Amino acid sequence: MHNLQQRLSATFSFAVSALFTVLGVVAAISWVTGYGTAATKVNVRDIRVIQSRYGPDYFDYGRKTSEFGMLKFDIDADLTPLFNWNTKQVFVTVVAEYETKTHNKNQVVVWDKIIRDKDSAKINLRKVSNKYALIDFSQKWRNQVANLSVHWDVTPHVGILQNGRGDTSSVKFTFPKFESSGGR
Amino acid sequence: MSLADYLECNIDFEGQRLAELISQVILTISAIVGFLYGYVQQSLEATIMIFGIGFAITLLVTLPPWPFYNRNPVKWASVQHEKVEDRATSE
């Protein structure tokens, strides 16, 4: 500490140590306490199954055809409990989960949103279409039972990424049998 | 004198001990206060702001060679010409 540079160096290094200790404690607290749960509800309004090709051009015969699930659903979610002092943003997804004869756990992300602050953490959306293609591995949706639920990933300012999910059993739906005569 | 000499800003040994103690105390207190205030207010921004203010105060207090860091100057022994001459002649 005998001259200016030494004092600057010593002070700065101690400050960095102190700051990282504080942030480490913050991260540890968030890791231990978690972020709690949020009340979420997904209500399916309408299900259609259409046959189409992958990609933007349905007339591109080089691409495979598949059955696509077309959903309309309502989302009611209050994600404000997930916001505390160590929440940077919350990534919300609506996930369709179902079980088939060949694969016992299938998850398809149908819709997502990034919520950056507490003020926009209440989601009340009506008749939302699925943002992403709902395709099964088998490319068929024959009387498939599935359920929708809201999942969230909390991105902290410091610490580990944590996730959670809302109620899942409340919503169950069956894809109606695909009518080949009505398809494209 | 070059520019590096003007930026030297030396302080004495007691001053160095005092400067280190002051910087560590202020930084530790501002870290603890910032943590507690941020936890109560649920704002990590407040924690960082309070710590930043504490860091600025620390730099202001410890960096310049304030007079109270130079109250115990080192007393050098006076140059003793005779002894040097004696040793030179004895060898």
PDB file of C-alpha atoms in Angstrom:
ATOM      1  CA  MET A   1       0.000   0.000   0.000  1.00  0.00           C
ATOM      2  CA  HIS A   2       3.030   2.301  -0.183  1.00  0.00           C
ATOM      3  CA  ASN A   3       2.107   4.110  -3.391  1.00  0.00           C
ATOM      4  CA  LEU A   4      -0.974   5.010  -5.428  1.00  0.00           C
ATOM      5  CA  GLN A   5      -0.923   1.995  -7.741  1.00  0.00           C
ATOM      6  CA  GLN A   6      -0.505  -0.437  -4.868  1.00  0.00           C
ATOM      7  CA  ARG A   7      -3.395   1.097  -2.961  1.00  0.00           C
ATOM      8  CA  LEU A   8      -5.623   0.998  -6.047  1.00  0.00           C
ATOM      9  CA  SER A   9      -4.720  -2.617  -6.713  1.00  0.00           C
ATOM     10  CA  ALA A  10      -5.218  -3.773  -3.111  1.00  0.00           C
ATOM     11  CA  THR A  11      -8.535  -1.906  -2.706  1.00  0.00           C
ATOM     12  CA  PHE A  12      -9.881  -3.186  -6.017  1.00  0.00           C
ATOM     13  CA  SER A  13      -8.969  -6.804  -5.322  1.00  0.00           C
ATOM     14  CA  PHE A  14     -10.561  -6.698  -1.870  1.00  0.00           C
ATOM     15  CA  ALA A  15     -13.675  -5.056  -3.347  1.00  0.00           C
ATOM     16  CA  VAL A  16     -14.000  -7.801  -5.964  1.00  0.00           C
ATOM     17  CA  SER A  17     -13.621 -10.469  -3.259  1.00  0.00           C
ATOM     18  CA  ALA A  18     -16.275  -8.800  -1.087  1.00  0.00           C
ATOM     19  CA  LEU A  19     -18.710  -8.363  -3.998  1.00  0.00           C
ATOM     20  CA  PHE A  20     -18.339 -11.975  -5.109  1.00  0.00           C
ATOM     21  CA  THR A  21     -18.874 -13.169  -1.556  1.00  0.00           C
ATOM     22  CA  VAL A  22     -22.139 -11.219  -1.410  1.00  0.00           C
ATOM     23  CA  LEU A  23     -23.246 -12.568  -4.798  1.00  0.00           C
ATOM     24  CA  GLY A  24     -22.288 -16.082  -3.718  1.00  0.00           C
ATOM     25  CA  VAL A  25     -24.495 -15.741  -0.633  1.00  0.00           C
ATOM     26  CA  VAL A  26     -27.336 -14.425  -2.823  1.00  0.00           C
ATOM     27  CA  ALA A  27     -26.947 -17.396  -5.179  1.00  0.00           C
ATOM     28  CA  ALA A  28     -26.860 -19.837  -2.249  1.00  0.00           C
ATOM     29  CA  ILE A  29     -30.023 -18.345  -0.721  1.00  0.00           C
ATOM     30  CA  SER A  30     -31.870 -18.630  -4.043  1.00  0.00           C
ATOM     31  CA  TRP A  31     -30.635 -22.182  -4.431  1.00  0.00           C
ATOM     32  CA  VAL A  32     -31.868 -23.192  -0.975  1.00  0.00           C
ATOM     33  CA  THR A  33     -35.192 -21.347  -0.948  1.00  0.00           C
ATOM     34  CA  GLY A  34     -36.088 -21.815  -4.627  1.00  0.00           C
ATOM     35  CA  TYR A  35     -38.635 -19.648  -6.374  1.00  0.00           C
ATOM     36  CA  GLY A  36     -41.885 -21.191  -5.195  1.00  0.00           C
ATOM     37  CA  THR A  37     -44.708 -22.144  -7.483  1.00  0.00           C
ATOM     38  CA  ALA A  38     -47.116 -20.237  -9.660  1.00  0.00           C
ATOM     39  CA  ALA A  39     -50.808 -20.793 -10.275  1.00  0.00           C
ATOM     40  CA  THR A  40     -51.294 -21.781 -13.896  1.00  0.00           C
ATOM     41  CA  LYS A  41     -54.141 -23.133 -15.958  1.00  0.00           C
ATOM     42  CA  VAL A  42     -54.374 -24.216 -19.568  1.00  0.00           C
ATOM     43  CA  ASN A  43     -57.774 -24.793 -21.078  1.00  0.00           C
ATOM     44  CA  VAL A  44     -58.053 -26.411 -24.494  1.00  0.00           C
ATOM     45  CA  ARG A  45     -60.754 -24.887 -26.698  1.00  0.00           C
ATOM     46  CA  ASP A  46     -60.334 -26.656 -29.994  1.00  0.00           C
ATOM     47  CA  ILE A  47     -58.280 -29.415 -31.574  1.00  0.00           C
ATOM     48  CA  ARG A  48     -57.879 -30.117 -35.252  1.00  0.00           C
ATOM     49  CA  VAL A  49     -55.547 -32.500 -37.011  1.00  0.00           C
ATOM     50  CA  ILE A  50     -54.420 -31.682 -40.510  1.00  0.00           C
ATOM     51  CA  GLN A  51     -52.082 -33.418 -42.900  1.00  0.00           C
ATOM     52  CA  SER A  52     -49.376 -31.242 -44.351  1.00  0.00           C
ATOM     53  CA  ARG A  53     -45.737 -31.194 -45.317  1.00  0.00           C
ATOM     54  CA  TYR A  54     -42.878 -29.982 -43.141  1.00  0.00           C
ATOM     55  CA  GLY A  55     -41.535 -26.574 -43.903  1.00  0.00           C
ATOM     56  CA  PRO A  56     -43.174 -23.449 -45.281  1.00  0.00           C
ATOM     57  CA  ASP A  57     -44.038 -24.844 -48.713  1.00  0.00           C
ATOM     58  CA  TYR A  58     -46.676 -27.564 -48.683  1.00  0.00           C
ATOM     59  CA  PHE A  59     -46.128 -28.149 -52.408  1.00  0.00           C
ATOM     60  CA  ASP A  60     -42.490 -29.108 -51.850  1.00  0.00           C
ATOM     61  CA  TYR A  61     -42.843 -32.791 -52.710  1.00  0.00           C
ATOM     62  CA  GLY A  62     -39.333 -33.533 -51.472  1.00  0.00           C
ATOM     63  CA  ARG A  63     -40.587 -33.208 -47.928  1.00  0.00           C
ATOM     64  CA  LYS A  64     -42.438 -35.770 -45.902  1.00  0.00           C
ATOM     65  CA  THR A  65     -46.058 -35.356 -44.986  1.00  0.00           C
ATOM     66  CA  SER A  66     -47.142 -35.546 -41.414  1.00  0.00           C
ATOM     67  CA  GLU A  67     -50.181 -34.989 -39.265  1.00  0.00           C
ATOM     68  CA  PHE A  68     -50.057 -31.692 -37.451  1.00  0.00           C
ATOM     69  CA  GLY A  69     -52.050 -30.958 -34.321  1.00  0.00           C
ATOM     70  CA  MET A  70     -53.663 -27.533 -34.512  1.00  0.00           C
ATOM     71  CA  LEU A  71     -54.682 -26.255 -31.084  1.00  0.00           C
ATOM     72  CA  LYS A  72     -56.607 -23.359 -29.690  1.00  0.00           C
ATOM     73  CA  PHE A  73     -56.144 -22.898 -25.970  1.00  0.00           C
ATOM     74  CA  ASP A  74     -56.504 -20.397 -23.142  1.00  0.00           C
ATOM     75  CA  ILE A  75     -53.649 -19.644 -20.774  1.00  0.00           C
ATOM     76  CA  ASP A  76     -54.219 -18.230 -17.303  1.00  0.00           C
ATOM     77  CA  ALA A  77     -51.022 -17.897 -15.339  1.00  0.00           C
ATOM     78  CA  ASP A  78     -49.933 -15.655 -12.511  1.00  0.00           C
ATOM     79  CA  LEU A  79     -46.150 -15.836 -12.449  1.00  0.00           C
ATOM     80  CA  THR A  80     -45.593 -12.921 -10.059  1.00  0.00           C
ATOM     81  CA  PRO A  81     -44.552 -15.254  -7.164  1.00  0.00           C
ATOM     82  CA  LEU A  82     -41.526 -16.280  -9.236  1.00  0.00           C
ATOM     83  CA  PHE A  83     -40.148 -12.752  -9.191  1.00  0.00           C
ATOM     84  CA  ASN A  84     -37.884 -12.008  -6.257  1.00  0.00           C
ATOM     85  CA  TRP A  85     -34.663 -10.007  -5.975  1.00  0.00           C
ATOM     86  CA  ASN A  86     -32.702 -12.637  -7.859  1.00  0.00           C
ATOM     87  CA  THR A  87     -35.008 -13.093 -10.848  1.00  0.00           C
ATOM     88  CA  LYS A  88     -33.771 -11.725 -14.126  1.00  0.00           C
ATOM     89  CA  GLN A  89     -36.449 -13.192 -16.358  1.00  0.00           C
ATOM     90  CA  VAL A  90     -38.846 -16.103 -16.583  1.00  0.00           C
ATOM     91  CA  PHE A  91     -39.152 -18.294 -19.635  1.00  0.00           C
ATOM     92  CA  VAL A  92     -42.636 -19.789 -19.854  1.00  0.00           C
ATOM     93  CA  THR A  93     -43.558 -22.675 -22.092  1.00  0.00           C
ATOM     94  CA  VAL A  94     -46.746 -24.622 -22.694  1.00  0.00           C
ATOM     95  CA  VAL A  95     -45.770 -28.251 -23.096  1.00  0.00           C
ATOM     96  CA  ALA A  96     -47.897 -31.070 -24.511  1.00  0.00           C
ATOM     97  CA  GLU A  97     -47.089 -34.395 -22.861  1.00  0.00           C
ATOM     98  CA  TYR A  98     -48.321 -37.767 -23.968  1.00  0.00           C
ATOM     99  CA  GLU A  99     -47.484 -41.424 -23.944  1.00  0.00           C
ATOM    100  CA  THR A 100     -47.429 -43.706 -26.971  1.00  0.00           C
ATOM    101  CA  LYS A 101     -46.968 -47.441 -27.358  1.00  0.00           C
ATOM    102  CA  THR A 102     -43.378 -47.019 -28.487  1.00  0.00           C
ATOM    103  CA  HIS A 103     -42.301 -44.023 -26.422  1.00  0.00           C
ATOM    104  CA  ASN A 104     -43.412 -43.574 -22.849  1.00  0.00           C
ATOM    105  CA  LYS A 105     -42.548 -39.904 -22.413  1.00  0.00           C
ATOM    106  CA  ASN A 106     -43.069 -37.358 -25.162  1.00  0.00           C
ATOM    107  CA  GLN A 107     -42.881 -33.622 -24.621  1.00  0.00           C
ATOM    108  CA  VAL A 108     -43.592 -31.039 -27.295  1.00  0.00           C
ATOM    109  CA  VAL A 109     -43.228 -27.328 -26.639  1.00  0.00           C
ATOM    110  CA  VAL A 110     -46.309 -25.729 -28.121  1.00  0.00           C
ATOM    111  CA  TRP A 111     -45.963 -22.120 -27.049  1.00  0.00           C
ATOM    112  CA  ASP A 112     -43.428 -19.968 -25.205  1.00  0.00           C
ATOM    113  CA  LYS A 113     -42.829 -16.474 -23.920  1.00  0.00           C
ATOM    114  CA  ILE A 114     -40.066 -14.584 -22.134  1.00  0.00           C
ATOM    115  CA  ILE A 115     -41.280 -12.475 -19.212  1.00  0.00           C
ATOM    116  CA  ARG A 116     -38.822  -9.798 -18.210  1.00  0.00           C
ATOM    117  CA  ASP A 117     -40.541  -8.042 -15.324  1.00  0.00           C
ATOM    118  CA  LYS A 118     -43.119  -8.487 -12.623  1.00  0.00           C
ATOM    119  CA  ASP A 119     -45.606  -6.128 -14.253  1.00  0.00           C
ATOM    120  CA  SER A 120     -46.066  -8.408 -17.259  1.00  0.00           C
ATOM    121  CA  ALA A 121     -46.088 -11.633 -15.251  1.00  0.00           C
ATOM    122  CA  LYS A 122     -49.851 -12.098 -15.335  1.00  0.00           C
ATOM    123  CA  ILE A 123     -50.830 -13.956 -18.486  1.00  0.00           C
ATOM    124  CA  ASN A 124     -54.440 -14.150 -19.533  1.00  0.00           C
ATOM    125  CA  LEU A 125     -54.625 -15.219 -23.152  1.00  0.00           C
ATOM    126  CA  ARG A 126     -57.646 -16.516 -25.036  1.00  0.00           C
ATOM    127  CA  LYS A 127     -57.736 -18.810 -28.072  1.00  0.00           C
ATOM    128  CA  VAL A 128     -53.986 -19.001 -28.561  1.00  0.00           C
ATOM    129  CA  SER A 129     -52.810 -21.068 -31.502  1.00  0.00           C
ATOM    130  CA  ASN A 130     -49.764 -23.243 -31.055  1.00  0.00           C
ATOM    131  CA  LYS A 131     -46.614 -21.383 -31.993  1.00  0.00           C
ATOM    132  CA  TYR A 132     -44.618 -24.494 -32.865  1.00  0.00           C
ATOM    133  CA  ALA A 133     -45.575 -27.532 -34.922  1.00  0.00           C
ATOM    134  CA  LEU A 134     -47.223 -30.284 -32.937  1.00  0.00           C
ATOM    135  CA  ILE A 135     -45.933 -33.419 -34.634  1.00  0.00           C
ATOM    136  CA  ASP A 136     -45.461 -36.856 -33.186  1.00  0.00           C
ATOM    137  CA  PHE A 137     -42.458 -39.028 -33.895  1.00  0.00           C
ATOM    138  CA  SER A 138     -44.773 -41.483 -35.673  1.00  0.00           C
ATOM    139  CA  GLN A 139     -46.266 -38.613 -37.720  1.00  0.00           C
ATOM    140  CA  LYS A 140     -49.732 -39.825 -36.712  1.00  0.00           C
ATOM    141  CA  TRP A 141     -52.266 -38.532 -34.188  1.00  0.00           C
ATOM    142  CA  ARG A 142     -54.733 -41.390 -33.902  1.00  0.00           C
ATOM    143  CA  ASN A 143     -56.880 -40.834 -30.805  1.00  0.00           C
ATOM    144  CA  GLN A 144     -53.888 -39.729 -28.845  1.00  0.00           C
ATOM    145  CA  VAL A 145     -54.497 -38.645 -25.276  1.00  0.00           C
ATOM    146  CA  ALA A 146     -52.245 -35.831 -24.186  1.00  0.00           C
ATOM    147  CA  ASN A 147     -52.218 -33.123 -21.572  1.00  0.00           C
ATOM    148  CA  LEU A 148     -51.029 -29.555 -21.563  1.00  0.00           C
ATOM    149  CA  SER A 149     -49.224 -27.808 -18.751  1.00  0.00           C
ATOM    150  CA  VAL A 150     -47.318 -24.618 -18.142  1.00  0.00           C
ATOM    151  CA  HIS A 151     -43.606 -24.995 -17.416  1.00  0.00           C
ATOM    152  CA  TRP A 152     -41.237 -22.221 -16.372  1.00  0.00           C
ATOM    153  CA  ASP A 153     -37.506 -21.647 -16.202  1.00  0.00           C
ATOM    154  CA  VAL A 154     -36.351 -18.891 -13.875  1.00  0.00           C
ATOM    155  CA  THR A 155     -33.192 -17.147 -15.029  1.00  0.00           C
ATOM    156  CA  PRO A 156     -31.520 -15.624 -11.963  1.00  0.00           C
ATOM    157  CA  HIS A 157     -29.188 -12.642 -11.838  1.00  0.00           C
ATOM    158  CA  VAL A 158     -26.647 -14.875 -10.082  1.00  0.00           C
ATOM    159  CA  GLY A 159     -26.883 -18.573  -9.340  1.00  0.00           C
ATOM    160  CA  ILE A 160     -28.293 -21.658 -10.928  1.00  0.00           C
ATOM    161  CA  LEU A 161     -31.146 -21.964 -13.393  1.00  0.00           C
ATOM    162  CA  GLN A 162     -34.257 -23.363 -11.755  1.00  0.00           C
ATOM    163  CA  ASN A 163     -37.462 -24.621 -13.275  1.00  0.00           C
ATOM    164  CA  GLY A 164     -40.903 -25.697 -12.276  1.00  0.00           C
ATOM    165  CA  ARG A 165     -44.267 -26.630 -13.674  1.00  0.00           C
ATOM    166  CA  GLY A 166     -47.906 -25.947 -13.012  1.00  0.00           C
ATOM    167  CA  ASP A 167     -50.781 -28.361 -12.561  1.00  0.00           C
ATOM    168  CA  THR A 168     -50.904 -30.941 -15.289  1.00  0.00           C
ATOM    169  CA  SER A 169     -53.752 -33.301 -14.549  1.00  0.00           C
ATOM    170  CA  SER A 170     -56.485 -30.733 -15.036  1.00  0.00           C
ATOM    171  CA  VAL A 171     -56.244 -30.621 -18.816  1.00  0.00           C
ATOM    172  CA  LYS A 172     -56.571 -33.735 -20.897  1.00  0.00           C
ATOM    173  CA  PHE A 173     -57.581 -33.922 -24.480  1.00  0.00           C
ATOM    174  CA  THR A 174     -57.883 -36.399 -27.262  1.00  0.00           C
ATOM    175  CA  PHE A 175     -56.810 -35.717 -30.778  1.00  0.00           C
ATOM    176  CA  PRO A 176     -59.785 -36.511 -33.000  1.00  0.00           C
ATOM    177  CA  LYS A 177     -59.284 -39.158 -35.589  1.00  0.00           C
ATOM    178  CA  PHE A 178     -57.809 -37.723 -38.714  1.00  0.00           C
ATOM    179  CA  GLU A 179     -60.259 -37.704 -41.634  1.00  0.00           C
ATOM    180  CA  SER A 180     -58.279 -38.376 -44.774  1.00  0.00           C
ATOM    181  CA  SER A 181     -61.040 -37.107 -47.050  1.00  0.00           C
ATOM    182  CA  GLY A 182     -60.959 -33.662 -45.467  1.00  0.00           C
ATOM    183  CA  GLY A 183     -57.194 -33.260 -45.581  1.00  0.00           C
ATOM    184  CA  ARG A 184     -55.048 -31.575 -48.106  1.00  0.00           C
TER     185      ARG A 184
ATOM    186  CA  MET B   1      10.524  14.796 -12.281  1.00  0.00           C
ATOM    187  CA  SER B   2       8.611  12.477 -14.536  1.00  0.00           C
ATOM    188  CA  LEU B   3       4.875  11.865 -14.428  1.00  0.00           C
ATOM    189  CA  ALA B   4       5.389   8.532 -12.626  1.00  0.00           C
ATOM    190  CA  ASP B   5       7.005  10.384  -9.730  1.00  0.00           C
ATOM    191  CA  TYR B   6       3.947  12.640  -9.336  1.00  0.00           C
ATOM    192  CA  LEU B   7       1.695   9.545  -9.241  1.00  0.00           C
ATOM    193  CA  GLU B   8       3.832   7.876  -6.578  1.00  0.00           C
ATOM    194  CA  CYS B   9       1.942   9.439  -3.589  1.00  0.00           C
ATOM    195  CA  ASN B  10       3.904   7.586  -0.937  1.00  0.00           C
ATOM    196  CA  ILE B  11       2.648   7.147   2.619  1.00  0.00           C
ATOM    197  CA  ASP B  12       4.542   5.893   5.643  1.00  0.00           C
ATOM    198  CA  PHE B  13       4.390   2.409   7.213  1.00  0.00           C
ATOM    199  CA  GLU B  14       1.772   3.261   9.851  1.00  0.00           C
ATOM    200  CA  GLY B  15      -0.249   4.993   7.134  1.00  0.00           C
ATOM    201  CA  GLN B  16      -0.130   1.845   5.009  1.00  0.00           C
ATOM    202  CA  ARG B  17      -1.503  -0.233   7.860  1.00  0.00           C
ATOM    203  CA  LEU B  18      -4.219   2.350   8.490  1.00  0.00           C
ATOM    204  CA  ALA B  19      -5.167   2.612   4.794  1.00  0.00           C
ATOM    205  CA  GLU B  20      -5.511  -1.158   4.487  1.00  0.00           C
ATOM    206  CA  LEU B  21      -7.634  -1.361   7.643  1.00  0.00           C
ATOM    207  CA  ILE B  22      -9.903   1.517   6.544  1.00  0.00           C
ATOM    208  CA  SER B  23     -10.428   0.097   3.038  1.00  0.00           C
ATOM    209  CA  GLN B  24     -11.287  -3.378   4.327  1.00  0.00           C
ATOM    210  CA  VAL B  25     -13.645  -2.077   7.011  1.00  0.00           C
ATOM    211  CA  ILE B  26     -15.559   0.254   4.668  1.00  0.00           C
ATOM    212  CA  LEU B  27     -15.867  -2.384   1.939  1.00  0.00           C
ATOM    213  CA  THR B  28     -17.016  -5.080   4.371  1.00  0.00           C
ATOM    214  CA  ILE B  29     -19.580  -2.792   5.984  1.00  0.00           C
ATOM    215  CA  SER B  30     -20.932  -1.616   2.627  1.00  0.00           C
ATOM    216  CA  ALA B  31     -21.188  -5.243   1.458  1.00  0.00           C
ATOM    217  CA  ILE B  32     -23.139  -6.282   4.561  1.00  0.00           C
ATOM    218  CA  VAL B  33     -25.371  -3.196   4.540  1.00  0.00           C
ATOM    219  CA  GLY B  34     -26.001  -3.569   0.823  1.00  0.00           C
ATOM    220  CA  PHE B  35     -26.895  -7.221   1.231  1.00  0.00           C
ATOM    221  CA  LEU B  36     -29.313  -6.572   4.086  1.00  0.00           C
ATOM    222  CA  TYR B  37     -30.941  -3.558   2.420  1.00  0.00           C
ATOM    223  CA  GLY B  38     -31.267  -5.404  -0.885  1.00  0.00           C
ATOM    224  CA  TYR B  39     -32.771  -8.413   0.856  1.00  0.00           C
ATOM    225  CA  VAL B  40     -35.331  -6.263   2.677  1.00  0.00           C
ATOM    226  CA  GLN B  41     -36.168  -4.246  -0.449  1.00  0.00           C
ATOM    227  CA  GLN B  42     -35.995  -7.378  -2.662  1.00  0.00           C
ATOM    228  CA  SER B  43     -33.733  -5.519  -5.049  1.00  0.00           C
ATOM    229  CA  LEU B  44     -30.325  -6.784  -6.106  1.00  0.00           C
ATOM    230  CA  GLU B  45     -29.851  -3.429  -7.837  1.00  0.00           C
ATOM    231  CA  ALA B  46     -29.923  -1.687  -4.448  1.00  0.00           C
ATOM    232  CA  THR B  47     -27.259  -4.101  -3.136  1.00  0.00           C
ATOM    233  CA  ILE B  48     -24.948  -3.338  -6.037  1.00  0.00           C
ATOM    234  CA  MET B  49     -25.595   0.414  -5.786  1.00  0.00           C
ATOM    235  CA  ILE B  50     -24.806   0.526  -2.056  1.00  0.00           C
ATOM    236  CA  PHE B  51     -21.666  -1.513  -2.571  1.00  0.00           C
ATOM    237  CA  GLY B  52     -20.658   0.767  -5.470  1.00  0.00           C
ATOM    238  CA  ILE B  53     -21.092   3.855  -3.280  1.00  0.00           C
ATOM    239  CA  GLY B  54     -19.003   2.163  -0.550  1.00  0.00           C
ATOM    240  CA  PHE B  55     -16.313   1.362  -3.091  1.00  0.00           C
ATOM    241  CA  ALA B  56     -16.241   4.986  -4.301  1.00  0.00           C
ATOM    242  CA  ILE B  57     -15.915   6.217  -0.692  1.00  0.00           C
ATOM    243  CA  THR B  58     -13.112   3.696  -0.093  1.00  0.00           C
ATOM    244  CA  LEU B  59     -11.199   4.943  -3.120  1.00  0.00           C
ATOM    245  CA  LEU B  60     -11.667   8.565  -1.993  1.00  0.00           C
ATOM    246  CA  VAL B  61     -10.408   7.799   1.523  1.00  0.00           C
ATOM    247  CA  THR B  62      -7.498   5.477   0.724  1.00  0.00           C
ATOM    248  CA  LEU B  63      -6.082   6.575  -2.633  1.00  0.00           C
ATOM    249  CA  PRO B  64      -4.882  10.167  -2.072  1.00  0.00           C
ATOM    250  CA  PRO B  65      -1.901  10.583   0.304  1.00  0.00           C
ATOM    251  CA  TRP B  66      -3.937  12.342   2.995  1.00  0.00           C
ATOM    252  CA  PRO B  67      -1.861  13.989   5.772  1.00  0.00           C
ATOM    253  CA  PHE B  68      -2.994  11.468   8.421  1.00  0.00           C
ATOM    254  CA  TYR B  69      -1.205   8.722   6.459  1.00  0.00           C
ATOM    255  CA  ASN B  70       2.111  10.548   6.873  1.00  0.00           C
ATOM    256  CA  ARG B  71       2.170  11.256  10.606  1.00  0.00           C
ATOM    257  CA  ASN B  72       4.884   8.701  11.384  1.00  0.00           C
ATOM    258  CA  PRO B  73       7.636   9.337   8.853  1.00  0.00           C
ATOM    259  CA  VAL B  74      10.585   6.972   8.910  1.00  0.00           C
ATOM    260  CA  LYS B  75      13.529   8.500  10.763  1.00  0.00           C
ATOM    261  CA  TRP B  76      16.611   7.570   8.836  1.00  0.00           C
ATOM    262  CA  ALA B  77      19.927   7.376  10.623  1.00  0.00           C
ATOM    263  CA  SER B  78      22.206  10.258   9.718  1.00  0.00           C
ATOM    264  CA  VAL B  79      25.031   9.499   7.351  1.00  0.00           C
ATOM    265  CA  GLN B  80      28.149   8.622   9.298  1.00  0.00           C
ATOM    266  CA  HIS B  81      31.146   9.476   7.158  1.00  0.00           C
ATOM    267  CA  GLU B  82      33.835   8.452   9.621  1.00  0.00           C
ATOM    268  CA  LYS B  83      32.837   4.832   9.977  1.00  0.00           C
ATOM    269  CA  VAL B  84      32.698   4.410   6.222  1.00  0.00           C
ATOM    270  CA  GLU B  85      36.184   5.788   6.009  1.00  0.00           C
ATOM    271  CA  ASP B  86      37.370   3.480   8.818  1.00  0.00           C
ATOM    272  CA  ARG B  87      36.071   0.413   7.072  1.00  0.00           C
ATOM    273  CA  ALA B  88      37.622   1.545   3.843  1.00  0.00           C
ATOM    274  CA  THR B  89      41.021   1.922   5.451  1.00  0.00           C
ATOM    275  CA  SER B  90      40.860  -1.339   7.439  1.00  0.00           C
ATOM    276  CA  GLU B  91      40.189  -3.494   4.421  1.00  0.00           C
TER     277      GLU B  91
END
